[in-house]
Amino acid sequence: MLGRICAKFLKKTGARAAVTAGLCTGAAAYAYVAEAKQTTIDINQAIAYPSILDVVGYPCPPKDVLGDLSLLDAQPVNPKGTVYLLEVRGGRDKRPAGLGHRPDSVPICNAIIAEGYKCVPIFYSDVNYDKVEALLKDADGVVVRINPGEVQGVTNAKVEGLLRRLSKMGVPCMAQPEVQLRMGAKDSLVSIRNLSCGMPDTYAYYEIPNMWKTFPETIKDGPRVMKQNRGSQGEGIWICKRADGKYGAPITLDTELDLMEAVDNHTERKTLREFLKFCEQYIVGENGQIVDQRFLPRIVEGEVRCLNILDETVELIHKKPAEGGLSATLGSGATYTTYKPDAPEFSNLIEAFEADKPKIMASFGLPNEPFPLIWTADFIFGPKNAEGKDTFFVGEFNCSCVGISRQLYLAPKVAKAVDRVITSSKK
């Protein structure tokens, strides 16, 4: 009876009007798709009328895991597969222009749609864990855009557990937690110390007694940089120098150190004893550790950030500190200049980096894992080599939700990388 009513309504008013009136199911919904979109479906319309999704085999995501989708492009009727972009509500990475999403979330989704996939951003929360899991376990890929930190209603361990289970089920998670943990932690610098981009005299302290034993020996012979694992934007990164400048001479716990924190370039003076006691806070607690790395004097010339999409370096950013400073963060007054990867100024960096890339994931003990979808490597200028060319050493990796909101023109490259990961996972 309902089918006959729909058919009669369709004949008089057309498929679009029937759907709008909420009267159509089955053939009527299919007719709407054929007439209105032909090869694509407006996800907002489809969510309003779930039968449209059902006809073409799309599961309708629960509305409580969705946000504002008004800027999301129409979805393909016959997609290559289904990709979800996973994020959380709230947090410092949200902006008004993103309509509750990260500013780059919907543009990335739209680029993935243009690549031929169904792609919808969804929000994780502990309350909706089961609903999110039900969607993701049947997906062809998950793009993870969750910035580590404290967000109300979100337990990081639960998110990581979910992604690990999905990875074991064969669902590509970009990136999976183990990659973020090993590459994003400061002790990744220890893992790469035998590559050309690393420094062999780099150490990690996971226990307080080990720090008290080893750091006095390293600072005795030259300036060092101590980096806590949990900070960002230079917080807890200390440039350490002997106040007496007598490198190589005996050192005691009463020897004074001149210290500068990279977050804002402020300076302090502490005895070695006071500084080690102060640094204990960085070791205590979850993921606590400190990395002790050689100080490179040419840091005054800045850092060169390599922005990468999977294994391709797509952009270089020279971050130059403010006059008299050492920090390369925007908050400290640094200036940023963008270069293409083939810029002659950095040909030596790129050549060495490309040679190291095949060994990087293996150095983290993850030889079979792809690089993160979007990641960065910050290089510091080292001494000139025998040919008078610059050398460069990695000072930090970042693979925890690296943003491209200022480089949205890179979204199509991200989408193609997503396609590569999904295609490779099916071989």
Coordinates of C-alpha atoms in Angstrom, one line a residue:
M1 CA 0.0 0.0 0.0
L2 CA 2.8 2.5 1.0
G3 CA 4.7 1.5 -2.2
R4 CA 1.7 2.3 -4.4
I5 CA 1.2 5.7 -2.6
C6 CA 4.9 6.5 -3.1
A7 CA 4.7 5.5 -6.8
K8 CA 1.7 7.7 -7.3
F9 CA 3.3 10.6 -5.5
L10 CA 6.5 10.1 -7.6
K11 CA 4.5 10.2 -10.8
K12 CA 2.9 13.5 -9.9
T13 CA 5.7 15.3 -8.1
G14 CA 9.0 13.7 -9.0
A15 CA 11.5 11.7 -6.9
R16 CA 13.1 14.7 -5.1
A17 CA 9.8 16.0 -3.9
A18 CA 8.8 12.5 -2.6
V19 CA 12.0 12.2 -0.6
T20 CA 11.6 15.7 0.7
A21 CA 8.1 14.8 1.8
G22 CA 9.5 11.8 3.6
L23 CA 7.2 9.3 1.7
C24 CA 9.7 7.3 -0.3
T25 CA 11.5 4.1 0.4
G26 CA 13.1 1.5 -1.9
A27 CA 12.6 2.3 -5.5
A28 CA 11.6 5.9 -4.7
A29 CA 14.8 6.6 -2.8
Y30 CA 16.8 5.0 -5.6
A31 CA 15.0 7.2 -8.1
Y32 CA 15.9 10.2 -6.0
V33 CA 19.5 9.2 -6.1
A34 CA 19.4 8.7 -9.9
E35 CA 17.6 11.9 -10.6
A36 CA 19.2 14.3 -8.1
K37 CA 22.8 13.1 -7.9
Q38 CA 23.5 10.5 -10.5
T39 CA 26.9 9.5 -9.1
T40 CA 27.0 11.3 -5.8
I41 CA 24.9 11.6 -2.6
D42 CA 24.5 14.6 -0.4
I43 CA 25.4 13.2 3.0
N44 CA 23.3 15.8 4.8
Q45 CA 20.2 14.9 2.8
A46 CA 21.0 11.2 3.2
I47 CA 21.3 11.4 7.0
A48 CA 17.9 13.2 7.0
Y49 CA 16.4 10.4 5.0
P50 CA 18.3 7.2 5.9
S51 CA 16.5 5.1 3.2
I52 CA 18.6 6.8 0.6
L53 CA 21.7 5.4 2.3
D54 CA 20.1 2.0 2.7
V55 CA 19.3 1.7 -0.9
V56 CA 22.9 2.1 -2.1
G57 CA 24.4 0.1 0.8
Y58 CA 25.6 2.9 3.0
P59 CA 25.3 2.5 6.8
C60 CA 23.8 5.6 8.2
P61 CA 26.1 6.9 10.9
P62 CA 24.4 7.7 14.3
K63 CA 23.7 11.4 14.5
D64 CA 25.4 11.6 17.9
V65 CA 28.8 10.8 16.4
L66 CA 28.4 13.5 13.7
G67 CA 29.1 17.2 13.7
D68 CA 28.3 20.0 11.3
L69 CA 28.6 18.5 7.8
S70 CA 27.4 21.5 5.8
L71 CA 30.8 21.9 4.2
L72 CA 31.2 18.2 3.3
D73 CA 31.0 17.4 -0.4
A74 CA 28.6 14.9 -1.8
Q75 CA 29.5 11.2 -1.5
P76 CA 30.0 8.8 -4.4
V77 CA 27.3 6.3 -5.0
N78 CA 29.8 3.6 -6.0
P79 CA 32.8 4.4 -3.8
K80 CA 36.2 2.6 -3.8
G81 CA 35.6 2.1 -0.1
T82 CA 34.7 3.8 3.1
V83 CA 37.0 6.0 5.1
Y84 CA 36.3 7.6 8.4
L85 CA 38.2 10.6 9.8
L86 CA 38.3 10.2 13.5
E87 CA 38.5 13.2 15.8
V88 CA 37.1 14.3 19.2
R89 CA 34.9 17.2 20.2
G90 CA 36.6 20.1 22.0
G91 CA 40.3 20.6 22.5
R92 CA 42.7 23.4 21.6
D93 CA 43.0 22.3 17.9
K94 CA 39.4 23.4 17.0
R95 CA 38.7 26.7 15.4
P96 CA 35.4 28.5 14.5
A97 CA 36.0 28.1 10.8
G98 CA 36.1 24.3 11.3
L99 CA 32.5 24.3 12.6
G100 CA 33.5 22.1 15.5
H101 CA 36.0 20.1 13.5
R102 CA 39.7 20.7 13.1
P103 CA 40.1 23.3 10.4
D104 CA 41.7 20.7 8.1
S105 CA 39.3 17.8 8.8
V106 CA 36.5 18.5 6.3
P107 CA 39.0 19.6 3.5
I108 CA 40.8 16.3 4.0
C109 CA 37.5 14.4 3.8
N110 CA 36.5 16.3 0.7
A111 CA 39.8 15.4 -1.0
I112 CA 39.4 11.7 -0.1
I113 CA 35.8 11.9 -1.5
A114 CA 37.3 13.4 -4.7
E115 CA 39.7 10.3 -4.7
G116 CA 36.6 8.1 -5.0
Y117 CA 35.9 7.1 -1.4
K118 CA 33.0 7.7 0.9
C119 CA 34.5 9.7 3.7
V120 CA 32.8 11.2 6.8
P121 CA 34.3 12.8 9.9
I122 CA 33.1 11.3 13.1
F123 CA 33.6 12.2 16.8
Y124 CA 34.9 9.7 19.3
S125 CA 33.8 9.8 22.9
D126 CA 33.9 7.2 25.6
V127 CA 30.1 7.2 25.8
N128 CA 29.8 6.4 22.1
Y129 CA 32.6 3.9 22.0
D130 CA 30.5 1.0 20.8
K131 CA 28.9 3.1 18.0
V132 CA 32.2 4.3 16.8
E133 CA 33.7 0.8 16.9
A134 CA 30.8 -0.5 14.9
L135 CA 31.4 2.0 12.1
L136 CA 35.2 1.6 12.1
K137 CA 35.5 -2.2 12.1
D138 CA 33.8 -2.3 8.7
A139 CA 35.8 0.6 7.2
D140 CA 38.5 0.4 4.6
G141 CA 40.6 3.0 6.4
V142 CA 40.6 5.3 9.4
V143 CA 42.4 8.7 9.3
V144 CA 43.2 9.5 13.0
R145 CA 43.1 13.3 13.8
I146 CA 43.1 13.2 17.6
N147 CA 45.6 15.5 19.3
P148 CA 47.0 13.9 22.5
G149 CA 45.9 15.7 25.6
E150 CA 43.1 15.9 28.1
V151 CA 39.6 16.3 26.5
Q152 CA 36.5 15.8 28.6
G153 CA 34.8 12.5 28.0
V154 CA 37.8 11.0 26.1
T155 CA 40.2 8.4 27.6
N156 CA 43.3 8.3 25.6
A157 CA 44.0 4.6 26.6
K158 CA 40.6 3.6 25.3
V159 CA 41.2 5.4 21.9
E160 CA 44.6 3.7 21.6
G161 CA 43.0 0.3 22.5
L162 CA 40.3 0.7 19.9
L163 CA 42.9 1.6 17.2
R164 CA 45.1 -1.3 18.1
R165 CA 42.2 -3.7 17.8
L166 CA 41.2 -2.3 14.5
S167 CA 44.8 -2.7 13.2
K168 CA 44.8 -6.3 14.3
M169 CA 41.6 -6.8 12.3
G170 CA 43.3 -5.5 9.2
V171 CA 41.7 -2.0 9.2
P172 CA 44.5 0.5 8.2
C173 CA 44.7 3.2 10.9
M174 CA 46.7 6.2 9.9
A175 CA 48.7 6.3 12.0
Q176 CA 48.3 3.4 14.4
P177 CA 49.2 4.1 18.1
E178 CA 52.5 2.2 18.2
V179 CA 53.8 4.4 15.3
Q180 CA 52.8 7.5 17.1
L181 CA 54.3 6.3 20.4
R182 CA 57.7 5.3 19.0
M183 CA 58.1 8.0 16.5
G184 CA 56.5 10.9 18.4
A185 CA 58.3 10.3 21.7
K186 CA 61.5 12.2 22.3
D187 CA 63.5 9.0 22.6
S188 CA 63.0 8.5 18.9
L189 CA 66.2 10.5 18.7
V190 CA 68.0 7.7 20.4
S191 CA 66.5 5.2 17.9
I192 CA 68.0 7.1 14.9
R193 CA 71.3 8.0 16.5
N194 CA 73.2 5.7 14.1
L195 CA 71.6 7.2 10.9
S196 CA 73.1 10.1 9.2
C197 CA 70.3 12.3 10.5
G198 CA 71.0 11.3 14.1
M199 CA 73.8 12.0 16.6
P200 CA 75.5 9.0 18.3
D201 CA 76.0 10.7 21.6
T202 CA 72.2 10.9 22.3
Y203 CA 70.8 9.3 25.5
A204 CA 67.4 8.7 27.0
Y205 CA 66.7 8.7 30.8
Y206 CA 63.7 6.6 32.0
E207 CA 64.9 6.3 35.6
I208 CA 66.0 9.1 37.9
P209 CA 69.3 7.4 39.1
N210 CA 70.4 6.9 35.5
M211 CA 70.0 10.6 34.8
W212 CA 72.0 11.6 37.9
K213 CA 74.8 9.2 36.8
T214 CA 75.1 10.1 33.1
F215 CA 74.1 13.7 32.6
P216 CA 77.1 15.1 34.7
E217 CA 79.4 13.2 32.3
T218 CA 77.8 14.6 29.2
I219 CA 77.5 18.2 30.3
K220 CA 81.1 18.1 31.6
D221 CA 82.5 18.0 28.0
G222 CA 80.1 20.3 26.1
P223 CA 76.7 22.1 26.0
R224 CA 73.7 19.8 26.0
V225 CA 69.9 20.0 25.3
M226 CA 67.6 18.2 27.8
K227 CA 64.1 17.5 26.3
Q228 CA 61.2 16.2 28.3
N229 CA 58.8 13.8 26.5
R230 CA 55.4 15.4 27.3
G231 CA 56.0 19.1 26.4
S232 CA 55.1 21.0 23.2
Q233 CA 56.1 24.3 21.6
G234 CA 59.5 24.2 23.4
E235 CA 58.1 23.6 26.9
G236 CA 60.5 21.6 29.0
I237 CA 63.3 21.8 26.5
W238 CA 66.4 23.2 28.2
I239 CA 69.7 24.3 26.6
C240 CA 72.3 23.7 29.2
K241 CA 75.8 25.2 29.4
R242 CA 78.5 25.3 32.1
A243 CA 78.5 28.8 33.6
D244 CA 82.3 28.6 34.0
G245 CA 82.7 27.5 30.3
K246 CA 85.5 25.1 31.4
Y247 CA 84.5 22.1 29.3
G248 CA 86.6 19.0 29.9
A249 CA 87.4 20.1 33.5
P250 CA 86.1 18.1 36.4
I251 CA 82.5 18.8 37.4
T252 CA 80.6 18.6 40.7
L253 CA 77.0 18.8 41.7
D254 CA 77.7 22.4 42.9
T255 CA 78.9 23.4 39.4
E256 CA 76.6 26.1 38.1
L257 CA 74.7 25.8 34.8
D258 CA 73.3 28.5 32.6
L259 CA 69.9 27.4 31.3
M260 CA 67.5 28.6 28.6
E261 CA 64.0 27.1 28.0
A262 CA 63.0 27.0 24.4
V263 CA 59.4 27.8 25.0
D264 CA 60.1 31.5 25.5
N265 CA 63.9 31.9 25.6
H266 CA 63.9 32.8 29.3
T267 CA 67.1 32.1 31.2
E268 CA 67.9 30.7 34.6
R269 CA 71.0 29.7 36.6
K270 CA 71.0 26.6 38.8
T271 CA 73.6 24.3 40.2
L272 CA 73.9 20.9 38.6
R273 CA 72.2 19.4 41.7
E274 CA 69.3 21.8 41.5
F275 CA 68.8 21.2 37.8
L276 CA 68.8 17.4 38.1
K277 CA 66.3 17.6 41.0
F278 CA 64.1 19.9 38.9
C279 CA 64.2 17.5 35.9
E280 CA 63.0 14.6 38.0
Q281 CA 59.4 15.8 37.4
Y282 CA 59.9 15.0 33.7
I283 CA 60.6 11.3 34.4
V284 CA 57.9 10.7 37.0
G285 CA 54.5 9.6 35.6
E286 CA 53.0 8.2 32.4
N287 CA 55.4 8.2 29.4
G288 CA 58.0 10.0 31.5
Q289 CA 61.5 10.3 30.0
I290 CA 64.1 12.9 29.2
V291 CA 66.4 12.9 26.1
D292 CA 69.9 14.3 26.5
Q293 CA 71.3 15.5 23.1
R294 CA 74.3 17.4 22.0
F295 CA 73.7 21.2 21.6
L296 CA 74.3 22.4 18.1
P297 CA 75.5 26.1 18.2
R298 CA 74.0 26.8 14.7
I299 CA 70.5 26.5 16.3
V300 CA 70.7 30.3 16.2
E301 CA 70.2 29.9 12.4
G302 CA 67.0 28.1 13.1
E303 CA 65.5 24.8 12.2
V304 CA 64.4 23.3 8.9
R305 CA 61.1 21.5 9.1
C306 CA 60.5 18.8 6.5
L307 CA 56.7 18.3 6.1
N308 CA 56.0 14.8 4.9
I309 CA 53.0 12.9 3.5
L310 CA 53.8 9.2 3.9
D311 CA 57.3 8.8 2.4
E312 CA 57.2 12.1 0.3
T313 CA 58.7 15.3 1.6
V314 CA 56.3 18.0 0.3
E315 CA 57.5 21.2 1.8
L316 CA 60.4 22.8 3.8
I317 CA 59.9 25.5 6.4
H318 CA 62.9 27.4 7.7
K319 CA 62.0 28.5 11.2
K320 CA 64.4 31.3 12.2
P321 CA 64.6 32.4 15.9
A322 CA 64.1 36.0 16.9
E323 CA 67.3 38.0 17.2
G324 CA 69.3 36.8 20.3
G325 CA 67.0 33.9 20.8
L326 CA 67.3 30.1 20.2
S327 CA 63.6 29.0 20.1
A328 CA 62.1 28.5 16.7
T329 CA 58.4 28.6 17.9
L330 CA 56.1 31.3 16.6
G331 CA 55.3 32.2 20.2
S332 CA 58.9 33.2 20.8
G333 CA 58.9 35.5 17.7
A334 CA 60.5 33.2 15.2
T335 CA 59.9 33.9 11.5
Y336 CA 58.9 31.1 9.0
T337 CA 59.9 30.9 5.4
T338 CA 58.6 28.1 3.1
Y339 CA 60.6 26.4 0.4
K340 CA 60.0 23.6 -2.1
P341 CA 61.7 20.3 -1.5
D342 CA 64.1 20.9 -4.5
A343 CA 65.3 24.3 -3.1
P344 CA 69.1 24.4 -3.7
E345 CA 69.7 25.8 -0.3
F346 CA 68.7 22.5 1.3
S347 CA 69.8 20.0 -1.3
N348 CA 72.3 18.4 1.1
L349 CA 69.6 17.9 3.7
I350 CA 67.1 16.3 1.2
E351 CA 69.8 14.0 -0.2
A352 CA 70.8 12.7 3.2
F353 CA 67.1 12.5 4.4
E354 CA 66.1 10.4 1.3
A355 CA 68.9 8.0 2.0
D356 CA 67.8 7.6 5.6
K357 CA 64.1 7.2 4.9
P358 CA 64.1 3.5 4.1
K359 CA 65.8 2.8 7.5
I360 CA 63.7 5.1 9.7
M361 CA 60.7 2.9 10.5
A362 CA 63.0 -0.1 11.1
S363 CA 65.0 2.0 13.6
F364 CA 61.8 2.3 15.6
G365 CA 61.4 -1.5 15.5
L366 CA 58.5 -1.1 13.0
P367 CA 59.9 -2.3 9.7
N368 CA 56.6 -3.3 8.2
E369 CA 54.6 -0.2 9.2
P370 CA 54.2 2.7 6.7
F371 CA 55.2 6.2 7.7
P372 CA 52.5 8.3 9.4
L373 CA 50.0 9.9 7.0
I374 CA 51.3 13.4 7.9
W375 CA 54.5 13.9 9.9
T376 CA 57.4 16.3 10.3
A377 CA 61.1 16.1 11.0
D378 CA 62.8 19.2 12.4
F379 CA 66.4 19.5 11.4
I380 CA 69.1 21.6 13.1
F381 CA 72.1 22.9 11.2
G382 CA 75.2 21.0 12.1
P383 CA 78.9 21.8 11.3
K384 CA 80.0 22.2 7.7
N385 CA 81.4 19.0 6.2
A386 CA 84.8 18.7 4.4
E387 CA 83.3 20.1 1.2
G388 CA 82.0 23.2 3.0
K389 CA 78.4 22.0 2.8
D390 CA 75.8 22.2 5.6
T391 CA 75.0 19.1 7.6
F392 CA 71.7 18.6 9.4
F393 CA 70.5 16.5 12.4
V394 CA 67.0 15.8 13.5
G395 CA 66.0 17.5 16.7
E396 CA 62.4 16.3 16.8
F397 CA 59.8 14.2 15.0
N398 CA 56.1 15.1 15.2
C399 CA 53.5 12.6 14.0
S400 CA 50.6 13.3 16.4
C401 CA 48.0 15.0 14.3
V402 CA 50.2 17.4 12.3
G403 CA 47.9 20.1 10.9
I404 CA 47.8 21.4 7.3
S405 CA 45.2 24.1 7.9
R406 CA 47.6 26.6 6.4
Q407 CA 48.5 24.3 3.6
L408 CA 45.1 23.0 2.5
Y409 CA 46.4 22.8 -1.1
L410 CA 48.1 19.6 0.2
A411 CA 44.8 17.8 0.9
P412 CA 44.7 16.1 -2.5
K413 CA 48.2 14.6 -1.7
V414 CA 46.9 13.4 1.6
A415 CA 44.0 11.8 -0.1
K416 CA 46.2 10.0 -2.6
A417 CA 48.4 8.8 0.3
V418 CA 45.3 7.4 2.0
D419 CA 44.5 5.5 -1.2
R420 CA 48.0 4.1 -1.3
V421 CA 47.8 2.8 2.2
I422 CA 44.4 1.2 1.7
T423 CA 45.4 -0.3 -1.7
S424 CA 48.6 -1.7 -0.1
S425 CA 46.7 -3.2 2.8
K426 CA 44.6 -5.3 0.4
K427 CA 47.5 -6.9 -1.4

